[in-house]
Tab-separated table of C-alpha atoms and ligand atoms in Angstrom:
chain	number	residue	atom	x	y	z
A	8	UNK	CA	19.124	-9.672	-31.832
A	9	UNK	CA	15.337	-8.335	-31.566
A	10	UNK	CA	13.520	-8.337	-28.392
A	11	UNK	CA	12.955	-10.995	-26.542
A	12	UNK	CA	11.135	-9.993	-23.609
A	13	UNK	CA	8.168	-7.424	-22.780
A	14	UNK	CA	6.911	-6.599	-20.007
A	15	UNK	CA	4.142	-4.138	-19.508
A	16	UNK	CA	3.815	-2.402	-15.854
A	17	UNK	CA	0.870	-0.972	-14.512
A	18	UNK	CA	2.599	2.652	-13.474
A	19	UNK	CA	5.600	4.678	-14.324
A	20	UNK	CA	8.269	3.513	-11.324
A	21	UNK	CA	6.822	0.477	-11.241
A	22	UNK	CA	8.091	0.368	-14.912
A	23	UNK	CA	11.480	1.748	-13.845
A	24	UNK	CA	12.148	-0.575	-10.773
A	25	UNK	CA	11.522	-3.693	-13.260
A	26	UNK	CA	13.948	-1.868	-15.647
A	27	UNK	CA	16.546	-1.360	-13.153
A	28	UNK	CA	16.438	-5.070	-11.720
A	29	UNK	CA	16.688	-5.975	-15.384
A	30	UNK	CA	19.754	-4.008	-16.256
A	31	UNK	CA	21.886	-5.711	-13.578
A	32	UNK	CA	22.300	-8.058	-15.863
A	33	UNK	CA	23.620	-5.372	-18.170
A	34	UNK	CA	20.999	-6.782	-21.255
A	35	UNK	CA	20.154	-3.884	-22.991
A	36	UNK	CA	17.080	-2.334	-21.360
A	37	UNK	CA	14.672	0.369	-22.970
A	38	UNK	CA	11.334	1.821	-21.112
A	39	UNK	CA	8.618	3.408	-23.421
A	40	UNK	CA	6.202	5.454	-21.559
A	41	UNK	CA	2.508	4.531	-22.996
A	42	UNK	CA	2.217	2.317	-25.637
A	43	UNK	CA	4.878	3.666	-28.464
A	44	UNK	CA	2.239	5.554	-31.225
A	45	UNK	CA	5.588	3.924	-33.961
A	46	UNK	CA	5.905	0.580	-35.141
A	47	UNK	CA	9.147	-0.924	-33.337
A	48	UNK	CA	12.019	-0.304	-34.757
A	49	UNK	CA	15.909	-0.722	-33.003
A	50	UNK	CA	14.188	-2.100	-29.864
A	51	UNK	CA	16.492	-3.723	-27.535
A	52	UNK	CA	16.337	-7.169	-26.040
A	53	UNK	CA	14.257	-6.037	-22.907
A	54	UNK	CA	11.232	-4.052	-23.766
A	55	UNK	CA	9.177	-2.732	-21.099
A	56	UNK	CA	6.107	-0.614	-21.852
A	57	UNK	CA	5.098	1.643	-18.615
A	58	UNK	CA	1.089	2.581	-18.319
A	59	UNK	CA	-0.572	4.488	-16.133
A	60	UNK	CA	-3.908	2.088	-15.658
A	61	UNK	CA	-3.317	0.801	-11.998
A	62	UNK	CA	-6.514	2.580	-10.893
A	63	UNK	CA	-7.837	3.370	-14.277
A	64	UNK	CA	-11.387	1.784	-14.834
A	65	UNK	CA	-10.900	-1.722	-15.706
A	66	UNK	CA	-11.761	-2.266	-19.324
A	67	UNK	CA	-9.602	1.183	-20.112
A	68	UNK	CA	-6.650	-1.087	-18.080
A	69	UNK	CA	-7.483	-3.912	-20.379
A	70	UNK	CA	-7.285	-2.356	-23.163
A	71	UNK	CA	-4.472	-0.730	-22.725
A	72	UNK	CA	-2.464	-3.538	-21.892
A	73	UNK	CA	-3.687	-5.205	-25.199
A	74	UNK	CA	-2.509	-2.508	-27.480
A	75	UNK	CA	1.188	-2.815	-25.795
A	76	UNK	CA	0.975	-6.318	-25.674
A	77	UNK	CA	0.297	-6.173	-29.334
A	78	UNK	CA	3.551	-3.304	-29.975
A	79	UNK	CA	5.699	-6.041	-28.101
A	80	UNK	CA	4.302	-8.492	-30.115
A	81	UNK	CA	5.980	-6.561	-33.329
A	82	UNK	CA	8.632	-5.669	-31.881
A	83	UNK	CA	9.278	-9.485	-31.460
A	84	UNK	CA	9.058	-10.311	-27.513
A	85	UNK	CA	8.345	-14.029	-26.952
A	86	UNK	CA	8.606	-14.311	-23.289
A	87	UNK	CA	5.853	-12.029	-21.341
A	88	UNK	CA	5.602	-10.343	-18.034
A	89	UNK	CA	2.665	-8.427	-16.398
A	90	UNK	CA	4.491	-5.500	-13.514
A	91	UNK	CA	2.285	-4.241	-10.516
A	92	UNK	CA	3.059	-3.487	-7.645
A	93	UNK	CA	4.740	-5.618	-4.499
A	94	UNK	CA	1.889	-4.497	-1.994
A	95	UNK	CA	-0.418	-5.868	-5.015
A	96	UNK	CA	-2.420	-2.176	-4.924
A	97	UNK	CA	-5.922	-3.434	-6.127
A	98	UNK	CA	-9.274	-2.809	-5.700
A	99	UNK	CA	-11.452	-6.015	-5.536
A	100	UNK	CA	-12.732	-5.129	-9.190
A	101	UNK	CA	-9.028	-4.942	-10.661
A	102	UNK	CA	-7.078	-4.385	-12.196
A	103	UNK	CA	-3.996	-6.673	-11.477
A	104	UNK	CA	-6.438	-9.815	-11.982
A	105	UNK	CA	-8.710	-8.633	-15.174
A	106	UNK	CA	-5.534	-7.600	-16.765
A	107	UNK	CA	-3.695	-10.883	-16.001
A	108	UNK	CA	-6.560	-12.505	-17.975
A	109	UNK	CA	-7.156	-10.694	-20.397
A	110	UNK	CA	-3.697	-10.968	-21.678
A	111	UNK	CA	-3.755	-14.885	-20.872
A	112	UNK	CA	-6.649	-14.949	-23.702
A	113	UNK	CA	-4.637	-13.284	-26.234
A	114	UNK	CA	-1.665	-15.410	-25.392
A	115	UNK	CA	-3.916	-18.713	-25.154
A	116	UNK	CA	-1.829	-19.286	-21.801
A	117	UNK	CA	-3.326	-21.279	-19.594
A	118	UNK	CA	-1.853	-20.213	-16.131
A	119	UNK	CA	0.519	-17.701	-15.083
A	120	UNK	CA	2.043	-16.991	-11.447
A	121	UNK	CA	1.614	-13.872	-9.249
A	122	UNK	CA	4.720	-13.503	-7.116
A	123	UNK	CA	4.841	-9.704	-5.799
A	124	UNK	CA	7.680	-10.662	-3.537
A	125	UNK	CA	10.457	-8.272	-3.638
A	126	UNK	CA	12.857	-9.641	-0.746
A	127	UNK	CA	15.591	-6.747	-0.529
A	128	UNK	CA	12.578	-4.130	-0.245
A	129	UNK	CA	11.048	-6.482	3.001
A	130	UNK	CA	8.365	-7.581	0.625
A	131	UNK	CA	7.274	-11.533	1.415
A	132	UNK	CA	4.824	-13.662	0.320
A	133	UNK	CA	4.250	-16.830	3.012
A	134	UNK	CA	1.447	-19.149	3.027
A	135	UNK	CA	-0.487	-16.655	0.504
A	136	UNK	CA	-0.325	-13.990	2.880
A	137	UNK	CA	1.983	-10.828	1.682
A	138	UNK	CA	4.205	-9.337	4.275
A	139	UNK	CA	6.013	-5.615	3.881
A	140	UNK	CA	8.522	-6.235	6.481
A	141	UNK	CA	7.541	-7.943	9.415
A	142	UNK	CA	3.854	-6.605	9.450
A	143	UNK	CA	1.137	-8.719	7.258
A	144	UNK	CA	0.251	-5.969	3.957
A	145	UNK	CA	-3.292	-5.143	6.084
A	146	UNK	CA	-1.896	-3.884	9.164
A	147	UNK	CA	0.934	-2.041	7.215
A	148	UNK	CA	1.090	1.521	6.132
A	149	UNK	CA	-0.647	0.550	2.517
A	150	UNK	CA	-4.051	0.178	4.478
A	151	UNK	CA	-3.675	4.034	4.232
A	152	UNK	CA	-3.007	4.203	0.734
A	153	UNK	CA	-5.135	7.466	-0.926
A	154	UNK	CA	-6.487	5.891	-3.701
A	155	UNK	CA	-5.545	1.872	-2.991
A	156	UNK	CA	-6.371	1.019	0.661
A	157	UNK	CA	-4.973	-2.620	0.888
A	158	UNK	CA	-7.077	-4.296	4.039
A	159	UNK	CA	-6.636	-7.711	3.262
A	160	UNK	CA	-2.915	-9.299	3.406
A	161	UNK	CA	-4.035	-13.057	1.958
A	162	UNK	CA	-3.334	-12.617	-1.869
A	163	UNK	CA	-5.585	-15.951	-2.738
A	164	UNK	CA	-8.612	-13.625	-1.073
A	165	UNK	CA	-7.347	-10.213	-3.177
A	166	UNK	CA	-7.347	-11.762	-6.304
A	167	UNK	CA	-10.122	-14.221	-6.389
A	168	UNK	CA	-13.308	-11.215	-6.810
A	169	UNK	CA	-10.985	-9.690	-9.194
A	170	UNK	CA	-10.902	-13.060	-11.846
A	171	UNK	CA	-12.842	-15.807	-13.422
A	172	UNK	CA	-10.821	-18.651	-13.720
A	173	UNK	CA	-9.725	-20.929	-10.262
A	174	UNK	CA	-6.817	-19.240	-7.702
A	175	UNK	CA	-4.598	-21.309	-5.863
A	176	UNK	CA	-1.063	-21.482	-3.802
A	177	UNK	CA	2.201	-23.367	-4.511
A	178	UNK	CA	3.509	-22.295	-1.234
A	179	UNK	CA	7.004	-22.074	0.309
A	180	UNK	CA	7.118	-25.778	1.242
A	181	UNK	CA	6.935	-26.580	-2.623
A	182	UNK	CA	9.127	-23.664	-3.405
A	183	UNK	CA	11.645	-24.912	-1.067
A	184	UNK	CA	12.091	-28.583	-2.287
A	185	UNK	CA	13.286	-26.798	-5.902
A	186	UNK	CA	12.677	-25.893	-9.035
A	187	UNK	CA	11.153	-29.428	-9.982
A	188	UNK	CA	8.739	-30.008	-6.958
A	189	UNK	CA	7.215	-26.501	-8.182
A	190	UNK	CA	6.650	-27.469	-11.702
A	191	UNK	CA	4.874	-30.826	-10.459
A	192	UNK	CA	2.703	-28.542	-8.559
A	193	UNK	CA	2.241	-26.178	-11.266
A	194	UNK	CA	1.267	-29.254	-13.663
A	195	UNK	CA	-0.691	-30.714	-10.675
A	196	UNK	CA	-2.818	-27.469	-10.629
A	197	UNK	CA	-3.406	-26.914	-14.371
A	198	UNK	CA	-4.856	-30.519	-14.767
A	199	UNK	CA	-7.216	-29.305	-12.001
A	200	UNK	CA	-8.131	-26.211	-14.061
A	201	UNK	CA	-6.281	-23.690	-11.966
A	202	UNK	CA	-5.201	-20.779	-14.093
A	203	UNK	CA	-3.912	-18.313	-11.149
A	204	UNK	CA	-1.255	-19.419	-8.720
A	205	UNK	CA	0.212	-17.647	-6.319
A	206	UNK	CA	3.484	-18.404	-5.283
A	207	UNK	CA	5.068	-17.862	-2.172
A	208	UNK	CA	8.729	-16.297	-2.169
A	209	UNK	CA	10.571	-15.184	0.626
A	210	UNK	CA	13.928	-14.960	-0.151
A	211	UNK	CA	16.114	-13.842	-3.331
A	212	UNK	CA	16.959	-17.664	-3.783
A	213	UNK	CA	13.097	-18.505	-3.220
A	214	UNK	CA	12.708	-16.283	-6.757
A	215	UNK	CA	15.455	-17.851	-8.886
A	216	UNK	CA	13.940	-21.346	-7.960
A	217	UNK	CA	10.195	-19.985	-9.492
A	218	UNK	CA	12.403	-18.199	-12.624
A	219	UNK	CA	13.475	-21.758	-13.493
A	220	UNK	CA	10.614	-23.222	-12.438
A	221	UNK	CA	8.781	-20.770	-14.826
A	222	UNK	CA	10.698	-19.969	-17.446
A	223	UNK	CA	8.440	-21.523	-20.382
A	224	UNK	CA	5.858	-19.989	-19.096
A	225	UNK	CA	4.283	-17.389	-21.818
A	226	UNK	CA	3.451	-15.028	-19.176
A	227	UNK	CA	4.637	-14.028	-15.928
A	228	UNK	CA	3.462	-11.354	-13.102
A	229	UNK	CA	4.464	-9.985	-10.134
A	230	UNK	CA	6.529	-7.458	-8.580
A	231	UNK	CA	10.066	-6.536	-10.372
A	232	UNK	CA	11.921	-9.068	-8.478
A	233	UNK	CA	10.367	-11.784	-9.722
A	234	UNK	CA	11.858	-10.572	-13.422
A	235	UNK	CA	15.404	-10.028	-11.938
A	236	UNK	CA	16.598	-13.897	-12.769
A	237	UNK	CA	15.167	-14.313	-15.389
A	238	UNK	CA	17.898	-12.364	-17.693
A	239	UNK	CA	20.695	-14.270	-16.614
A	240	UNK	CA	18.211	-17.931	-17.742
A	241	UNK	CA	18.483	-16.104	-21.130
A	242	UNK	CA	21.770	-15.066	-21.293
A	243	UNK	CA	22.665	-18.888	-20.596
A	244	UNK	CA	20.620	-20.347	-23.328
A	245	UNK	CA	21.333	-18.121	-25.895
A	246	UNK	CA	17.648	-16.275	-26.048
A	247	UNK	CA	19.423	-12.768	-25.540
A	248	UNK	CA	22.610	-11.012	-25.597
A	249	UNK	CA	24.328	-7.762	-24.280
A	250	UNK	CA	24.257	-6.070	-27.378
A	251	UNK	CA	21.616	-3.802	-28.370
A	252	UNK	CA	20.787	-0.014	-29.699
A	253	UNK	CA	22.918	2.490	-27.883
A	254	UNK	CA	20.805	4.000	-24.791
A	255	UNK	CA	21.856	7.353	-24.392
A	256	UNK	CA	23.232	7.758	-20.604
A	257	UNK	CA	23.091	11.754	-21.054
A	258	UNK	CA	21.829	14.876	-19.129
A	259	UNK	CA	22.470	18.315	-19.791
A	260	UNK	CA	23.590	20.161	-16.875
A	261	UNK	CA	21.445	22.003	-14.500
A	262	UNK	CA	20.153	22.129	-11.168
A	263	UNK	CA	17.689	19.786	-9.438
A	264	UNK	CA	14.257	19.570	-8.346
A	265	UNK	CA	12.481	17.060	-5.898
A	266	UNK	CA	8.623	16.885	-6.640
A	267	UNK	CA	6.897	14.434	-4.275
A	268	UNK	CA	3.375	13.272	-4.393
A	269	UNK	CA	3.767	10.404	-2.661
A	270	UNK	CA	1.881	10.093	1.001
A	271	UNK	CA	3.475	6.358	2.143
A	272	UNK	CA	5.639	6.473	5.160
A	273	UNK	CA	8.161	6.139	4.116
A	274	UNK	CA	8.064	8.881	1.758
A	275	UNK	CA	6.927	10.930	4.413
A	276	UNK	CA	9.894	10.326	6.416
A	277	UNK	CA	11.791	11.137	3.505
A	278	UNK	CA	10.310	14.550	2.912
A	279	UNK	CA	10.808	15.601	6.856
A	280	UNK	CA	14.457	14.469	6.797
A	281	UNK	CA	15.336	16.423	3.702
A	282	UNK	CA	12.994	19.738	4.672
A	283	UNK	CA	14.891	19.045	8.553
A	284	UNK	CA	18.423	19.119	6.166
A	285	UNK	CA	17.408	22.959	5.532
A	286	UNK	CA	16.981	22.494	2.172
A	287	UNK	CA	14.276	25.027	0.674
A	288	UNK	CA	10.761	23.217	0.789
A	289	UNK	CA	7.164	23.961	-0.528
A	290	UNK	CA	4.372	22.708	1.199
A	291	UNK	CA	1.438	22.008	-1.352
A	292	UNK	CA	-2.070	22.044	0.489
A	293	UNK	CA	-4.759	20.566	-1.694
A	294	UNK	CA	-7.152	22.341	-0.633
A	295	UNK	CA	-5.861	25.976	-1.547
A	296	UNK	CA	-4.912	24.917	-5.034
A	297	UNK	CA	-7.882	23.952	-5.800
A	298	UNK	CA	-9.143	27.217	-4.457
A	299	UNK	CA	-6.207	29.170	-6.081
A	300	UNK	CA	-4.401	27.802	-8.340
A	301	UNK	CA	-0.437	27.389	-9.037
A	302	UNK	CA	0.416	30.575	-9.442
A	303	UNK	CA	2.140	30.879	-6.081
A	304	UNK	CA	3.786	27.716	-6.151
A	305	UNK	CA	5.329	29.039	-9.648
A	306	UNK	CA	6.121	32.460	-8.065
A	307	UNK	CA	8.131	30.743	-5.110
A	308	UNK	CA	9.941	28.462	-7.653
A	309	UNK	CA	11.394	31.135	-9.523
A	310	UNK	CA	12.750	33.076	-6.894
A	311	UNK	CA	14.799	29.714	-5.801
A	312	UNK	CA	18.603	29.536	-5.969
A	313	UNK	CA	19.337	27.230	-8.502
A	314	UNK	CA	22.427	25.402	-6.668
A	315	UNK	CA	19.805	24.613	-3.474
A	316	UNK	CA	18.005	21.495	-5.422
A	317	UNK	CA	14.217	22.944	-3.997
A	318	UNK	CA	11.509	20.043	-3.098
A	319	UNK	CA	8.095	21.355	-3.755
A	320	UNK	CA	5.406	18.569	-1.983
A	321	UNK	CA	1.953	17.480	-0.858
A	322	UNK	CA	3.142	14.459	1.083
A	323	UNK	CA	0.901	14.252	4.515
A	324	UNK	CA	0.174	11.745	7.164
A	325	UNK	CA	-2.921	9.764	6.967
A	326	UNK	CA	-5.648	12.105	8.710
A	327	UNK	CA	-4.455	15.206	6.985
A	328	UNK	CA	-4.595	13.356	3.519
A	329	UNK	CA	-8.132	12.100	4.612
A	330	UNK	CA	-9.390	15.611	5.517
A	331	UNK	CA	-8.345	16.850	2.053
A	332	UNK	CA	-10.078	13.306	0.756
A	333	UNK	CA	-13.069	14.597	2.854
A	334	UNK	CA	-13.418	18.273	1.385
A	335	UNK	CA	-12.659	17.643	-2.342
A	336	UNK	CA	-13.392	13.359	-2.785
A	337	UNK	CA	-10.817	11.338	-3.099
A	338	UNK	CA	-10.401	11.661	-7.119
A	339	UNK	CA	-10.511	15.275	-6.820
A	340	UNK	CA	-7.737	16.057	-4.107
A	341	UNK	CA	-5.457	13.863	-5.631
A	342	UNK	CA	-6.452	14.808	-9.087
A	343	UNK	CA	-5.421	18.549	-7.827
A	344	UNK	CA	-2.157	17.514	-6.378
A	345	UNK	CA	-1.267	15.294	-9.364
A	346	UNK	CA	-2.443	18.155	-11.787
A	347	UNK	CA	-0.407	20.925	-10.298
A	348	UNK	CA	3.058	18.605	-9.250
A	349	UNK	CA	2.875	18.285	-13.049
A	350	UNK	CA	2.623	21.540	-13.938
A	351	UNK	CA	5.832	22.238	-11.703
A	352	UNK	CA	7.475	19.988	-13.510
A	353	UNK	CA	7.028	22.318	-16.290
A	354	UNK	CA	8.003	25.185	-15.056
A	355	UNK	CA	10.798	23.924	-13.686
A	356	UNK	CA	12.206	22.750	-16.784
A	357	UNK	CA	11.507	25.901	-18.888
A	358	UNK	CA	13.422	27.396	-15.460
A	359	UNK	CA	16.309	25.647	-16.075
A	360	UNK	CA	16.333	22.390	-14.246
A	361	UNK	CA	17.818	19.375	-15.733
A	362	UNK	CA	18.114	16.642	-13.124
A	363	UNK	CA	14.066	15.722	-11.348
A	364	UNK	CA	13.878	13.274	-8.590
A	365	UNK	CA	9.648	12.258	-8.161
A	366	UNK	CA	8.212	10.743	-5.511
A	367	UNK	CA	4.888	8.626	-6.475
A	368	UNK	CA	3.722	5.907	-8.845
A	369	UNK	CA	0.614	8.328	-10.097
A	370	UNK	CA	2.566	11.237	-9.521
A	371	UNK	CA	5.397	9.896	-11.392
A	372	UNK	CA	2.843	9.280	-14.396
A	373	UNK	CA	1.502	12.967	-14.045
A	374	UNK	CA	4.863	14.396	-14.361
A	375	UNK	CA	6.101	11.948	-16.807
A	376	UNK	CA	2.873	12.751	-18.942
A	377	UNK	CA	2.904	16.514	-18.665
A	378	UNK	CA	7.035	16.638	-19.629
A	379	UNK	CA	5.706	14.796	-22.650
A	380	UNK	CA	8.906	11.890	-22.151
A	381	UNK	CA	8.500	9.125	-23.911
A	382	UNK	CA	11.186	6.954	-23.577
A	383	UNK	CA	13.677	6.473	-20.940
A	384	UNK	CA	17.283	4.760	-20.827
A	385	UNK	CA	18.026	3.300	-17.657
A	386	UNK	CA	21.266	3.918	-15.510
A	387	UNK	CA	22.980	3.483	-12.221
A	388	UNK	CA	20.366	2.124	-8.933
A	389	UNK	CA	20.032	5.013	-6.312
A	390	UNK	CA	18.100	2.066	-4.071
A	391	UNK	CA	16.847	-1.363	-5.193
A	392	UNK	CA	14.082	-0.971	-7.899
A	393	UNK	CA	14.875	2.950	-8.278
A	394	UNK	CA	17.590	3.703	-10.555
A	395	UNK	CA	18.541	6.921	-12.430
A	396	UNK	CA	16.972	7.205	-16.241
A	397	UNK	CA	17.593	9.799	-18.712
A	398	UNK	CA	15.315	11.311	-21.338
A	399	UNK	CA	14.589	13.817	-23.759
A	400	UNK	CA	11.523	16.381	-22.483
A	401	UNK	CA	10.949	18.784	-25.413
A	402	UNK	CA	14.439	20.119	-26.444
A	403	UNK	CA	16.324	18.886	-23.602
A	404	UNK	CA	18.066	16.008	-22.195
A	405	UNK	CA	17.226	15.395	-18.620
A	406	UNK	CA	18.186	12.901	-15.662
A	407	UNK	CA	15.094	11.619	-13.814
A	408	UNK	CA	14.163	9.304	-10.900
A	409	UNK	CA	10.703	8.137	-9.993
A	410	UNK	CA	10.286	6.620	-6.602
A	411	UNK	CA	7.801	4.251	-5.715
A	412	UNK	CA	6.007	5.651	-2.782
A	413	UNK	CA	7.527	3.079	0.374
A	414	UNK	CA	11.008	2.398	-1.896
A	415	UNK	CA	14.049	3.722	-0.709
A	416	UNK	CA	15.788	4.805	2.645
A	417	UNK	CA	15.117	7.825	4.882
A	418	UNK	CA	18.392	9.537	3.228
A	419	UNK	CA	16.810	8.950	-0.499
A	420	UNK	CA	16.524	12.286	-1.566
A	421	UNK	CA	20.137	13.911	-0.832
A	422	UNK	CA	21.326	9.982	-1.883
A	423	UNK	CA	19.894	10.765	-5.354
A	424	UNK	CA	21.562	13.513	-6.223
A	425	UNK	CA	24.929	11.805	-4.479
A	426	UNK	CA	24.280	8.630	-6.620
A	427	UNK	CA	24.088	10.959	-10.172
A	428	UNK	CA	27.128	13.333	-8.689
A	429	UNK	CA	29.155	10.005	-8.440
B	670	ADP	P1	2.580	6.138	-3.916
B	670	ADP	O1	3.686	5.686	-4.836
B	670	ADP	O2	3.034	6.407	-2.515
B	670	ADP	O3	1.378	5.241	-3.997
B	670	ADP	P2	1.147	7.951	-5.639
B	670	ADP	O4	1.665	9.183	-6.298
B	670	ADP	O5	0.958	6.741	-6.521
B	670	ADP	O6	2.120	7.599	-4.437
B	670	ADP	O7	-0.256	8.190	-4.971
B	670	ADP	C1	-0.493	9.205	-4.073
B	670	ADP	C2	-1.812	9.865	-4.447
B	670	ADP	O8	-2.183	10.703	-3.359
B	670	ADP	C3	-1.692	10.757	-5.670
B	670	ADP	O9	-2.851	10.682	-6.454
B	670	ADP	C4	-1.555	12.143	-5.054
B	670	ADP	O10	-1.982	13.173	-5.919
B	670	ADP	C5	-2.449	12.018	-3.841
B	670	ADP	N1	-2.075	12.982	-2.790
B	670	ADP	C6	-0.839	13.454	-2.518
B	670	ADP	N2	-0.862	14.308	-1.487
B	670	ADP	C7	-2.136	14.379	-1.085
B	670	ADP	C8	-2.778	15.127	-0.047
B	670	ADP	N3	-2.081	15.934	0.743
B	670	ADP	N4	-4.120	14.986	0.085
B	670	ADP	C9	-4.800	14.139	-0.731
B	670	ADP	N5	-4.259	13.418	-1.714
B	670	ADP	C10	-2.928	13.539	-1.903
């Protein structure tokens, strides 16, 4: 069977969380990382296509996300799905919304959903307005972000600068009364001329009602969860089946690195429970490497024990990320930080290490990038939306995780390397 779904996600673990929702449903799921340079061949029923374009200037987004719309195209995908992020990180110029449309055009779809809900990570969407646990998106950590403040939680307002066709709600109400009730307001809306609705979901049951609802839809976005029913539609009907190429599911052994890049709070708490653990930590400081260099973050690396499973990081609360934003621009510090967790990545590997847990969307793209992987087989969840993958880096077959910056518990790190022990 040939693909039958592709999805294209706007950064590297946003790319693996939709991959490991997918493969609960054990259909065959492969991740290419950038749009494959090949022509598809042996492609499995799931296709997604990570990018790296969720703050790239918009027409570079665009086009991007035509060229892998086109490779899923070939490769046979019939069914469509646009990934960003479940705190819909956006500037009001894009790129979630220019995207969206410009891939409506090519598909000659006339309206697609947003639905960034993702209810077992505490991400709700009510009345248009996105929650991340009980706090509304604007009054949340993310109106920290480094490179994505978000300080507006209604979704309607967020994407409306960003498109040029009509945004509206089918809110919970509608959702609630079933999967029928939310097509008559779908169909309601499109005779209207609305192209962009945002749905409301609050619950896991909330997003199976929209995945029926949906389902002939040509396109779809939102967060992963959104995706996660829709496999089990297919299986139902026939569209896809569990067989597919054989994903490899192999590392070769070696010790362990954590690389995190990632300054959400969560991540932060992360980093301060695993450095509290005693586990041998490296403190990146933007400001000296771009001063400096790598050279003694290399230098310390080497002279680790190889059984300790080192974390090397520039994760920093808000005002000490802004200082470093203040010195070097925003670009530029995290530009530094990106560039040299990268070249760890590197070094590690030519050191040895075999099994790489990353913390941060664009920091998972900068390592990804630099350890030139281009595809990754997806295997067992660590948390929901972060699950192990394995890949081939050069010569060598590695295990690697990359964590979305507020995913995952405070225990994540030591978890990950439980989860792959197991
Ligand atoms: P998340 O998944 O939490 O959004 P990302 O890796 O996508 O994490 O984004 C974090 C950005 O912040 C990256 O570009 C990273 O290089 C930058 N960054 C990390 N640490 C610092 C720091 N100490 N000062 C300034 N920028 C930083």
């Amino acid at each position: 069977m040939t693909t039958y779904f592709g999805a294209i996600a706007d950064d590297f673990t946003g790319a693996t969380d939709l991959a490991g929702l997918l493969a609960r449903s054990n259909v065959p799921v492969s991740l290419r990382v950038g749009v494959p340079k090949t022509p598809p061949v042996k492609t499995a029923p799931l296709e997604i296509i990570a990018l790296k374009c969720r703050t790239a200037p918009v027409r570079q987004a665009v086009d991007e996300a035509r060229a892998a719309l086109d490779w899923l195209r070939r490769a046979g995908a019939k069914k469509f799905f646009w990934k960003y992020c479940s705190t819909f990180d956006s500037t009001p110029r894009g790129n979630i919304g220019p995207v969206a449309e410009a891939l409506m055009e090519a598909l000659e779809a006339d309206q697609t959903i947003y639905c960034p809900a993702f209810p077992e990570n505490g991400r709700s969407v009510f009345m248009g307005n996105l929650f991340v646990g009980e706090q509304p998106l604007a009054e949340s950590p993310m109106k920290d972000h480094p490179l994505t403040p978000m300080t507006d939680s209604n979704l309607l307002r967020l994407l409306e600068p960003q498109v040029k066709m009509p945004v509206r709600l089918a809110n919970r109400h509608t959702v609630a009364n079933g999967p029928q009730a939310l097509r008559e307001r779908l169909a309601q809306l499109r005779q209207d001329g609305v192209a962009h609705v945002i749905t409301d979901a609050v619950t896991n049951d909330d997003l199976c009602i929209i995945a029926e609802a949906c389902q002939d839809m040509t396109l779809l976005t939102g967060g992963s969860a959104i995706a996660m029913p829709l496999p089990d539609i297919w299986l139902r009907q026939g569209l896809v089946d569990r067989s597919g190429p054989d994903l490899s599911h192999h590392a070769e052994d070696g010790p362990a690195i954590i690389l995190s890049g990632s300054c959400s709070a969560m991540t932060n708490r992360q980093v301060s429970a695993y450095v509290l653990g005693g586990q041998p930590s490296f403190r990146l400081n933007p400001l000296d490497l771009a001063e400096n260099g790598v050279e003694e973050v290399f230098e310390w690396l080497s002279a680790q024990a190889p059984d300790r499973a080192p974390i090397i990081y520039a994760t920093a609360a808000p005002n000490e990320v802004r200082a470093a934003q203040d010195k070097l621009g925003t670009e530029r510090a995290g530009a530094v930080v990106e560039a040299t967790l990268a070249a760890c990545a590197i070094k590690a590997r030519d050191l040895g290490f075999r099994r790489f847990v990353v913390a941060g969307g664009e920091t998972s793209g900068a390592v990804t990038k630099a350890l030139d992987i281009r595809q990754l087989n997806i295997g067992k969840e660590i948390a929901p939306g972060v699950p192990w993958c394995f890949a081939r880096t050069g010569e060598h077959h590695i295990a690697i995780t990359l964590k979305s910056g507020n995913f995952g518990t405070e225990d994540f790190f030591t978890k990950a390397l439980e989860v792959l022990d197991a």
